Amino acid sequence: MLMTNPRIVLHIDLDAFYASVEEREHPEFKGRPVIVGADPKNGQGRGVVATANYIAREFGIRSAMPISKAWRLCPEGIYVRPDFLLYAKASHDIMLIIRKYSGKFEQVGIDEAFLDVTDKINDYEEADNLAGKIKKEILNTEKVSCSIGVGPNKLIAKLASDYKKPYGTTVVKPEDIKRFLNPLPVRKLIGIGPKTEAVLKEMKIETVDQLGKADVKTL
């Protein structure tokens, strides 16, 4: 009987991508909160935050936040209008790097991609090493960092890539799936937005473990 390797999928997620590209283009931004989005106009601007670097996030700034609120939280930040042509070029160059590691490549948006490396490596230890190699090449070549999740399917890999940011690697083997998933907030699951999260919270369901134990008919 032929033995087959367990499926191994990587999800590569570029860290605070727009802000990272701006920092790459403007070294003077390094070490300062950078917010990409609408013009704040000294707190009177309309529009939202597209993304913010991790220093800005320490002030509580998040994507889709009104730009006026971001200004109130961090008036000393650097506010940059988006340059989508610049980001598209950076994304294209980075995706060329990623896709060479496997013929099974799927880009998801401008800053994410999946790789199925099942036929390229033998086990999850090799997958961890490969993730490190990809991260280093992207950082050294394009001066942008990424986080990588490794798992037996796309869902687990995507959740894992968000687990340690920035520039983190999280490996979830098949036997570790429940231990990894159970403590996570249900909001982390793809398809559960704020409205569904609120409904589940009323049902006393706040973690993946609680969701898994809930009565299907009740759900």
XYZ file of N, CA and C in Angstrom, residues 3 5 13 19 36 43 47 49 59 74-75 99 105 112 119 126 129 148 156 172 175 185 194:
69
model
N 2.090 4.919 0.732
C 1.889 5.915 1.782
C 1.968 7.302 1.136
N 2.056 11.560 1.741
C 2.343 12.583 2.736
C 1.072 13.344 3.086
N 1.074 35.972 4.425
C 0.316 37.203 4.657
C 1.302 38.348 4.867
N 1.445 50.055 4.540
C 2.333 50.823 5.420
C 3.776 50.344 5.292
N -2.036 54.730 6.634
C -2.360 54.904 5.222
C -3.877 54.985 5.087
N -7.976 66.163 11.978
C -9.074 65.586 12.749
C -10.449 65.839 12.181
N -13.544 59.723 5.597
C -12.883 58.550 5.049
C -12.335 57.683 6.166
N -9.217 54.566 7.594
C -7.854 54.026 7.579
C -7.833 52.802 6.668
N -1.509 52.432 19.324
C -2.374 53.544 19.734
C -3.850 53.189 19.611
N -3.899 59.413 17.543
C -2.470 59.562 17.256
C -2.226 60.748 16.328
N -2.363 61.978 16.850
C -2.164 63.156 16.000
C -0.728 63.322 15.514
N 5.598 32.356 -5.823
C 5.091 31.317 -6.722
C 6.188 30.364 -7.194
N -0.113 27.447 -6.583
C -0.059 28.807 -6.018
C -1.408 29.469 -6.231
N -1.899 38.544 0.049
C -1.971 37.189 0.585
C -1.827 36.163 -0.533
N 3.912 18.166 -2.373
C 4.807 17.356 -3.202
C 6.222 17.922 -3.269
N 10.175 20.371 7.683
C 10.686 20.961 6.446
C 9.834 22.165 6.025
N 10.975 25.154 7.922
C 12.219 25.672 7.346
C 11.960 26.414 6.043
N 3.734 33.735 8.112
C 3.333 32.529 7.399
C 2.696 31.526 8.352
N -6.850 26.373 8.086
C -5.918 26.330 9.215
C -4.687 27.185 8.923
N 0.814 24.364 12.361
C -0.245 23.589 13.006
C -0.327 22.233 12.307
N -2.472 16.758 14.041
C -2.798 16.306 15.402
C -2.945 17.456 16.392
N -11.169 33.002 19.492
C -12.494 33.626 19.427
C -13.197 33.221 18.131
N -19.028 40.700 12.495
C -19.468 41.283 13.769
C -20.910 40.958 14.141
